[in-house]
Coordinates of C-alpha atoms and ligand atoms in Angstrom, one line a residue:
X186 CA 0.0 0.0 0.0
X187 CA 1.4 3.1 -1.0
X188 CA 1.0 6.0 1.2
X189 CA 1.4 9.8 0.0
X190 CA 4.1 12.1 0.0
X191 CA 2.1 14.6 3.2
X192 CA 0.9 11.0 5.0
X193 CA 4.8 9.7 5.1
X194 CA 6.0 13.0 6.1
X195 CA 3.6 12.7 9.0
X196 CA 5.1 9.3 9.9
X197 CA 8.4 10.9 9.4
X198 CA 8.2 14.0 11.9
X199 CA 6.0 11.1 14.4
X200 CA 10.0 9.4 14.7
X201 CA 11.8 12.9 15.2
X202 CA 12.7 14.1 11.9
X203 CA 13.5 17.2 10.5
X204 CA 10.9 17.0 7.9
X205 CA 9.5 21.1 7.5
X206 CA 5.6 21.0 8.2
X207 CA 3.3 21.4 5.5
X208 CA 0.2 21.6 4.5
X209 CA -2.7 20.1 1.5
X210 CA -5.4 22.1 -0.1
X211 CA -7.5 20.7 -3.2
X212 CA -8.2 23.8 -4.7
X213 CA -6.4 26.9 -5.9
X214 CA -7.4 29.4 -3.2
X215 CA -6.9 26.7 -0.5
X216 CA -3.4 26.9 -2.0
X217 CA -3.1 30.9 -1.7
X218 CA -4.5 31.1 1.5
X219 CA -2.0 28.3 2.9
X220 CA 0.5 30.2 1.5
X221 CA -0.6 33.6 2.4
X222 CA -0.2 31.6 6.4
X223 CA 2.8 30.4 5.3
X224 CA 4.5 33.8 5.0
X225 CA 4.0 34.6 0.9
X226 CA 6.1 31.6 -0.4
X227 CA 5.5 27.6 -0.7
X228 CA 6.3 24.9 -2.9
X229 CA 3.4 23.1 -4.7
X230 CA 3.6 19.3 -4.6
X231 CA 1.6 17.4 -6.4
X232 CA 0.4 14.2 -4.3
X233 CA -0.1 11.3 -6.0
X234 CA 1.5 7.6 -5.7
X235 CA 4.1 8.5 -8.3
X236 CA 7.8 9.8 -8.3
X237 CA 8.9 12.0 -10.6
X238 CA 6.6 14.7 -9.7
X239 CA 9.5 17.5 -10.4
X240 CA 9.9 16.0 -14.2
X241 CA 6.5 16.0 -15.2
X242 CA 5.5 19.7 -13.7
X243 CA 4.0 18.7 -10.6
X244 CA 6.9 20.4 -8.2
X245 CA 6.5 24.3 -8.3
X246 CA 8.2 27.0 -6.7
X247 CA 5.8 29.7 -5.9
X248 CA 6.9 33.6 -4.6
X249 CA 3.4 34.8 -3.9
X250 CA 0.2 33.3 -2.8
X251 CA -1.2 34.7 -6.2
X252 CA 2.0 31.9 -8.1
X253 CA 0.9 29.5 -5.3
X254 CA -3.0 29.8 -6.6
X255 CA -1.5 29.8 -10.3
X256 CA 0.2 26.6 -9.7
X257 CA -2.0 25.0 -8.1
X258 CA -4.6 24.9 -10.5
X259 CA -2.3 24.1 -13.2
X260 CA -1.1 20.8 -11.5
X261 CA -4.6 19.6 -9.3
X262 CA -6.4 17.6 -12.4
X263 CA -2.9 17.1 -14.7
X264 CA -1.6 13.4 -14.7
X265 CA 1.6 12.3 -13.7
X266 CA 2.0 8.8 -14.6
X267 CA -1.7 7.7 -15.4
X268 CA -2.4 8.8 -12.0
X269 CA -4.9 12.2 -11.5
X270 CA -3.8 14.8 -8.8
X271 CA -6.7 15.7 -6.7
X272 CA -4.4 17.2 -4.1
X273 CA -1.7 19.3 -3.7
X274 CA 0.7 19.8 -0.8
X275 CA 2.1 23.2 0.3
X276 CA 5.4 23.5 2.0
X277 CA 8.2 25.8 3.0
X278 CA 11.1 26.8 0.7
X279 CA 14.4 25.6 1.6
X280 CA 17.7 27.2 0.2
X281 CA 19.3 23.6 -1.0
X282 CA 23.0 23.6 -1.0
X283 CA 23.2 19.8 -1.7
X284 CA 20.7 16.9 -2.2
X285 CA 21.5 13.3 -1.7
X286 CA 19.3 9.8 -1.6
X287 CA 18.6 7.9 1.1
X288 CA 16.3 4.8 1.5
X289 CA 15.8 1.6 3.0
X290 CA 13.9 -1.6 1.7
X291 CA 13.7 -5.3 2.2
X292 CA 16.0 -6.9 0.2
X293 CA 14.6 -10.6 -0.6
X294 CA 18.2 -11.6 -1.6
X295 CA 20.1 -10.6 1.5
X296 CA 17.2 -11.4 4.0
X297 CA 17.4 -8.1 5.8
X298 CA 16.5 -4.3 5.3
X299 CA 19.3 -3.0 3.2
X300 CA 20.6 0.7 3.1
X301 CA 20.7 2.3 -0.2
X302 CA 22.7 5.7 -0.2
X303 CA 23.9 7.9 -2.8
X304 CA 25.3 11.3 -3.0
X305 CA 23.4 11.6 -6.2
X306 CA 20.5 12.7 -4.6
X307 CA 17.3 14.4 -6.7
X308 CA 17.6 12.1 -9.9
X309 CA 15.7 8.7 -10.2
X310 CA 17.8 6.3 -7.9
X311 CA 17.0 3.3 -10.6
X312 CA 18.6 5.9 -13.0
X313 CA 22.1 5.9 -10.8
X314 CA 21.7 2.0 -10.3
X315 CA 22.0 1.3 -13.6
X316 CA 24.2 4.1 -14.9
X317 CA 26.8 4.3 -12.0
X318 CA 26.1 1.7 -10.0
X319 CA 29.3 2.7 -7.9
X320 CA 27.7 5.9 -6.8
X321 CA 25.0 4.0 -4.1
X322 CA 26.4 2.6 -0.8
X323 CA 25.0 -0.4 0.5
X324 CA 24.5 -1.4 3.8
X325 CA 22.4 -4.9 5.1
X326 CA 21.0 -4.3 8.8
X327 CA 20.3 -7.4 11.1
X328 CA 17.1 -7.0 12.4
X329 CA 18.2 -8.5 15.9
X330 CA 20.2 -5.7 16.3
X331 CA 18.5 -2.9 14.3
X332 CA 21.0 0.1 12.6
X333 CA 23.8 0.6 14.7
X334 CA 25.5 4.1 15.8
X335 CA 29.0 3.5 14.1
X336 CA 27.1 1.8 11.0
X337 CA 24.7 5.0 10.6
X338 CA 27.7 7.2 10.9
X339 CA 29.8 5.6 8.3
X340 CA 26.4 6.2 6.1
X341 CA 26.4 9.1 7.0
X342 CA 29.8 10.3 6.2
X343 CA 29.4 8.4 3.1
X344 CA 27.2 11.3 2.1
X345 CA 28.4 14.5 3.7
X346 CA 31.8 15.3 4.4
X347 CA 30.7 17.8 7.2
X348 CA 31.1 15.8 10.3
X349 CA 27.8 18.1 11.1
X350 CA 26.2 17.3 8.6
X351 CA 27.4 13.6 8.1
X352 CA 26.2 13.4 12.6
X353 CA 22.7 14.8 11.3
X354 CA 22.6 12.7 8.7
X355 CA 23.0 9.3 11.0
X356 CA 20.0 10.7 13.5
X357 CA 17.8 11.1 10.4
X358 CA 19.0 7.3 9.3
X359 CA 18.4 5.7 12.9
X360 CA 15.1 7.6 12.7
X361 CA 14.1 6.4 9.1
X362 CA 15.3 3.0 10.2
X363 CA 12.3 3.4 13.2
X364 CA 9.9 4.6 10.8
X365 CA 10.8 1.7 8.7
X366 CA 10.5 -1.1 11.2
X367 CA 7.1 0.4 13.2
X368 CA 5.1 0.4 9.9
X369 CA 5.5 -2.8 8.8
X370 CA 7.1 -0.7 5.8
X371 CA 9.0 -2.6 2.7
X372 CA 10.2 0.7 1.6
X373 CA 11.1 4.0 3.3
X374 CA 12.4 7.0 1.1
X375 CA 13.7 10.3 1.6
X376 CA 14.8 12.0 -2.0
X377 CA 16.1 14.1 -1.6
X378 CA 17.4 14.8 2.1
X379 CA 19.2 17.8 1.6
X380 CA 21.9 20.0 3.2
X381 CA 20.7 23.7 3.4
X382 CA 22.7 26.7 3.1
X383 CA 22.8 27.1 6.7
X384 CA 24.2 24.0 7.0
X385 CA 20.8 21.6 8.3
X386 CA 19.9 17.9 7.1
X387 CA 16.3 18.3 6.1
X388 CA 14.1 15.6 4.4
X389 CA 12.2 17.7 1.7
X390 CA 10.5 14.6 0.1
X391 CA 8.6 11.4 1.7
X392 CA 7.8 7.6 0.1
X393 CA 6.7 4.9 2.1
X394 CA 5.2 1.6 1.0
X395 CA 3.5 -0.3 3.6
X396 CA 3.8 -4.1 3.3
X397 CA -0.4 -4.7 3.0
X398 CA 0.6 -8.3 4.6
X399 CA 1.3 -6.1 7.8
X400 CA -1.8 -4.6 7.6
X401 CA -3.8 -6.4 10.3
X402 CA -1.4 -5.6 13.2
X403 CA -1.4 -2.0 12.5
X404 CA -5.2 -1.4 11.8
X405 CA -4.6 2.5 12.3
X406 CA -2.7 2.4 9.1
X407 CA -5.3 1.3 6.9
X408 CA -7.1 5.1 7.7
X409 CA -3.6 6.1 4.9
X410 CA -5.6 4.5 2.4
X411 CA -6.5 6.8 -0.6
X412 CA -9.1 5.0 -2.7
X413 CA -8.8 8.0 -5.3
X414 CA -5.3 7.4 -5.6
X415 CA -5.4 3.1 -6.9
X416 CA -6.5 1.9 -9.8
X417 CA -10.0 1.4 -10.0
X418 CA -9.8 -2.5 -11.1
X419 CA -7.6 -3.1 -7.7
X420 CA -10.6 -1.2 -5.0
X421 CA -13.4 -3.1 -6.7
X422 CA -11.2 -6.7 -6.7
X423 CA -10.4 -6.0 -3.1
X424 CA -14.2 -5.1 -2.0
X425 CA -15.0 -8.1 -4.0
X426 CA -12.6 -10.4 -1.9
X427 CA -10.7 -11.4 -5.5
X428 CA -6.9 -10.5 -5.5
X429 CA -5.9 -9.5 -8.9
X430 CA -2.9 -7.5 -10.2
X431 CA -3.3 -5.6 -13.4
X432 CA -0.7 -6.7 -16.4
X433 CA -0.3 -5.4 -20.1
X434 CA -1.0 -8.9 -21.8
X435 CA -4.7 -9.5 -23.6
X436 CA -5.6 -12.8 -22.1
X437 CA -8.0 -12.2 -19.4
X438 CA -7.5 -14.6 -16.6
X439 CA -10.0 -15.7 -13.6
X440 CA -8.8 -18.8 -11.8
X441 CA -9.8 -20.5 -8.6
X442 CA -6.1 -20.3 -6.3
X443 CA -2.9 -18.5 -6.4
X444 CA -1.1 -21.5 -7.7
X445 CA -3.1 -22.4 -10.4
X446 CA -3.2 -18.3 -11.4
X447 CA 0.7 -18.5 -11.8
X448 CA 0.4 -21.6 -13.2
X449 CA -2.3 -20.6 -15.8
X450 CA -0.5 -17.6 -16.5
X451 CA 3.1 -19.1 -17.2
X452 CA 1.1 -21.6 -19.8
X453 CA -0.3 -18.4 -21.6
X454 CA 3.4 -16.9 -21.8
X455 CA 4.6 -20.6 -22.6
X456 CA 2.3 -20.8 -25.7
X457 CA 3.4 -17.0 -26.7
X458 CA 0.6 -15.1 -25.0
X459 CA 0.4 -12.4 -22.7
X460 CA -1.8 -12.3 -19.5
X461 CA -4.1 -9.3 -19.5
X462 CA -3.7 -10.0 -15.4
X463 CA -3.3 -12.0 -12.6
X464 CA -7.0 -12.9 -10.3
X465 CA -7.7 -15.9 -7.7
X466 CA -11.3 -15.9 -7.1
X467 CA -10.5 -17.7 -4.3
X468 CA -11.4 -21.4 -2.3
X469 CA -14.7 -21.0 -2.1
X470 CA -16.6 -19.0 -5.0
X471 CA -20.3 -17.6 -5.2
X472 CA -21.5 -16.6 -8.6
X473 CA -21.5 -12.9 -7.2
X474 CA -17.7 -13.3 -7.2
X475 CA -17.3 -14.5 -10.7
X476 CA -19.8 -11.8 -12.0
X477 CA -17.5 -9.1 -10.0
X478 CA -14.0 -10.6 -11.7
X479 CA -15.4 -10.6 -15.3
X480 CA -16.6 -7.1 -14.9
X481 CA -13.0 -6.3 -13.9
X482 CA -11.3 -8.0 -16.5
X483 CA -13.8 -6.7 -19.6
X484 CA -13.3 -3.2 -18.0
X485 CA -9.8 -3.6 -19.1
X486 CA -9.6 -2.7 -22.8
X487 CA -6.6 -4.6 -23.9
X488 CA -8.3 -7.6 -23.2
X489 CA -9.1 -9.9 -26.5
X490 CA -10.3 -13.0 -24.8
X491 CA -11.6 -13.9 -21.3
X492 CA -10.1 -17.7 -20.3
X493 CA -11.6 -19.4 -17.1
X494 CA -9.2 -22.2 -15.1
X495 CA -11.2 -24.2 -12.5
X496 CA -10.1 -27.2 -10.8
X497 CA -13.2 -27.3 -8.8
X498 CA -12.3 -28.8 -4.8
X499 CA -13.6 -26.4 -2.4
X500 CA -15.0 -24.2 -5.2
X501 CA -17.9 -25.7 -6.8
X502 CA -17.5 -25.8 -10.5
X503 CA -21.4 -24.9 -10.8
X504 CA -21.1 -22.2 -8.7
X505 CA -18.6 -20.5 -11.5
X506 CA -20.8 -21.5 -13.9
X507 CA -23.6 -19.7 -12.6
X508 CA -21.4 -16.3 -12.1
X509 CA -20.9 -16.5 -15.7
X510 CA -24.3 -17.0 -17.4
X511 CA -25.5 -14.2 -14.6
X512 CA -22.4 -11.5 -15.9
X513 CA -22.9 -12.5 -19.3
X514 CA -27.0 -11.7 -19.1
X515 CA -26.0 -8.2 -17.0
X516 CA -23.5 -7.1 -19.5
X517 CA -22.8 -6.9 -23.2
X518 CA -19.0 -9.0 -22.8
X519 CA -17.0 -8.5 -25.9
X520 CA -14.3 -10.7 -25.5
X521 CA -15.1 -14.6 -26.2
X522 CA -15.0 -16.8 -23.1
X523 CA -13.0 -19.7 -23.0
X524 CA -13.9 -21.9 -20.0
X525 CA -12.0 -25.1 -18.4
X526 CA -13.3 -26.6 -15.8
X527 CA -12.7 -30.2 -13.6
X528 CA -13.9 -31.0 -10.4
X529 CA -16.8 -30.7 -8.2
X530 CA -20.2 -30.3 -9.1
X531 CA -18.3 -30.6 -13.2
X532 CA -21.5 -32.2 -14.4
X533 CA -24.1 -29.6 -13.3
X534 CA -21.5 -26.9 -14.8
X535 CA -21.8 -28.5 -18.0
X536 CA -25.6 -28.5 -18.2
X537 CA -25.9 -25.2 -17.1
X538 CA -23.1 -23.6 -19.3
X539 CA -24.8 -25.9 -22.6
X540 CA -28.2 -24.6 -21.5
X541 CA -26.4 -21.0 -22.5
X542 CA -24.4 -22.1 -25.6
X543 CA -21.0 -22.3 -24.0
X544 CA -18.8 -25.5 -23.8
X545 CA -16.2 -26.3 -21.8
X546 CA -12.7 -27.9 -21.9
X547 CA -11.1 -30.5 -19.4
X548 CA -7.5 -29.9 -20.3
X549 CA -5.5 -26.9 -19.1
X550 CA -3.2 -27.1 -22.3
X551 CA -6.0 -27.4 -24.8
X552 CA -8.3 -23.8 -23.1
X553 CA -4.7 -22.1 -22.9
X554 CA -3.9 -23.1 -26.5
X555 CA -7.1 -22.0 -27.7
X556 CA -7.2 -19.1 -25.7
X557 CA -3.6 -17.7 -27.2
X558 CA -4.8 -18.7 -30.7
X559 CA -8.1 -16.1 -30.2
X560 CA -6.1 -13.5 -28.7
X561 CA -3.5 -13.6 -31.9
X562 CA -6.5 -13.5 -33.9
Ligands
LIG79 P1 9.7 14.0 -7.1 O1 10.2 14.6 -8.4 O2 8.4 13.4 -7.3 O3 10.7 13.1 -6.5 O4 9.5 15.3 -6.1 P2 10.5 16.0 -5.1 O5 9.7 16.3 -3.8 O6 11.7 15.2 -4.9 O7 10.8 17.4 -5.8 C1 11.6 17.4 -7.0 C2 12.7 18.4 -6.8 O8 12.2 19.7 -6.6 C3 13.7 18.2 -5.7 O9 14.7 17.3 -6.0 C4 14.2 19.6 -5.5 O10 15.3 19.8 -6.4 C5 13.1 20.5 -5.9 N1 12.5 21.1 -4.7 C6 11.6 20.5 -3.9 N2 11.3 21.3 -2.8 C7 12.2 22.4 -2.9 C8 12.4 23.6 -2.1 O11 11.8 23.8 -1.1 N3 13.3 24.4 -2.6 C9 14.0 24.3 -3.8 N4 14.8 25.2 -4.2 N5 13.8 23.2 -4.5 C10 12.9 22.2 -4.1
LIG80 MN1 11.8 13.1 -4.9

């Protein structure tokens, strides 16, 4: 879950930080009077779940309240990303004499939160990975012992040569690392953490992920939630109890278990397809869930065909049959269906899909053939 930029500053000052207070407004004159209250300047942030605000015009720097009203309605209602800004956040300027990246995320391959640090602060940090891959500083925490003094100091100095600067940069690291940790967080970032000309470490910008697996043991943090700011497909799936990721493919996929969905997608991509997206409907399906998934995946433009995988055990293969004669009687679906289905209650799905004109395969291979042949098509 990904929180924005004025939420994981909030988290941020919570743990001590030196992150300037601001403040968000959804319309213009919200945004002049803020800044009006602000003194006469502010920085306009766009908020949505995206970086690289600053590139796509959604970072301004305004002088008056009038700039800060200017600005404001220029970027609330522009898209950065496919996302739509429907808020802005106003904060203080900072005189920046340097910028540098710092973040922290769980690293599957090392087991651990990992430190990644770069004096190239400001730029896209997958940018520097790949260009100068020397310029990042890593650093693998063990959880038992959490970031230690000398190790946040030698991170620090790794970034400023100011033993001032490099001492305030260790506090903010130690205080990241907190933020981090008492979230439930798989990625904390600050970028950039800048050096002003008065020589302060300030964090200027704010990401934070939240691990949605951690979820139930910090019920407060399900409040961040901005149901504006997802993709529409993933709020419906989730009220519908369906997880589904969205991919670029054309293949629509609804499967019964997470296992069977990898497995059903790795066919399509094994015959030359392309999944449209990933969706368990789950152990045990009602045809209300079905009806929900194929309104998700038809919603989805790109999709050319719609291919069902059931290997009916818990879920009863009559009950998906029902879900689709009911979606396909509520709405106008496009896209062919292609249906496989094995299990319990097989029989009764048979009668019930002939009784509408649809048939059904019993092979995997054969429905994932056919359904990459009618998607080439
Ligand atoms: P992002 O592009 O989405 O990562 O948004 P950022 O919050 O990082 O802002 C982009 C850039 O705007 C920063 O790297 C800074 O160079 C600049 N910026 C942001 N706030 C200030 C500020 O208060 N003063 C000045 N001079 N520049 C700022
Ligand atoms: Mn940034």
């Amino acid at each position: 879950m990904n929180l924005h930029e004025f939420q994981a500053r909030e988290l941020f000052r919570d743990a001590g930080m030196p992150v300037p207070r601001g403040r968000v407004a959804t319309t213009p004159a919200e945004a002049a009077a803020i800044t009006a209250d602000m003194g006469g300047a502010a920085v306009v942030k766009a908020q949505v779940h995206s970086g690289g605000r600053g590139k796509a015009g959604g970072v301004k720097l305004a002088g008056t309240p009038e700039e800060a009203e200017a600005h404001a309605r220029a970027i609330l209602g522009m898209t950065i990303r496919g996302l739509t800004v429907h808020k802005v956040l106003l904060v203080p300027v900072e005189n920046i004499a340097s910028e540098r990246y710092v973040g922290i995320l769980v690293d599957r391959a090392v087991q651990a939160p990992l430190f990644m640090v770069s004096r190239e602060g400001g730029v896209d940090i997958e940018e520097v990975a790949a260009t100068d891959p020397a310029a990042i500083t890593r650093l693998r925490v063990d959880p038992r012992f959490g970031l230690l003094p000398h190790q946040a100091y030698r991170l620090g100095s790794a970034l400023f040569d100011a033993p001032s600067l490099a001492r305030q940069c260790a506090t903010v690291l130690s205080q990241l690392y907190q933020v981090f940790m008492k979230n439930g967080a798989s990625l904390c970032e600050v970028n950039p953490l800048i050096a002003t000309e008065a020589g302060e470490v300030k964090a200027i910008d704010a990401k934070v992920t939240i691990d949605a697996n951690e979820l139930f043991r910090r019920p407060a943090l399900e409040s961040l939630r901005d149901l504006d700011a997802e993709p529409a497909a993933e709020t419906h799936a989730r009220a519908a109890g369906l997880s589904f990721v969205k991919l670029d493919g054309n293949v629509g996929c609804c499967v019964n278990g997470a296992g069977l969905a990898m497995a059903t997608m790795d066919l399509v991509k094994y015959y030359g397809g392309d999944p449209a997206n990933f969706l368990d409907i789950g152990g045990s399906s009602s045809p209300d869930k079905v009806v929900a998934a194929l309104e998700i995946i038809t919603a989805d433009p790109n999709v050319q065909v719609i291919l069902f995988n059931i290997f009916g055990g818990i879920t009863r293969c009559d009950d998906v049959a029902r879900g689709i004669v009911e979606a396909t009687k509520r709405a106008d679906i496009r896209a062919p269906i292609l249906i496989r289905l094995t299990g319990t209650n097989e029989a009764e799905a048979r009668d019930i899909l002939a009784a509408e004109g649809f048939s059904a395969f019993t092979s995997m291979d054969d429905v994932v053939r056919a359904a990459v042949e009618r998607a080439a098509a």
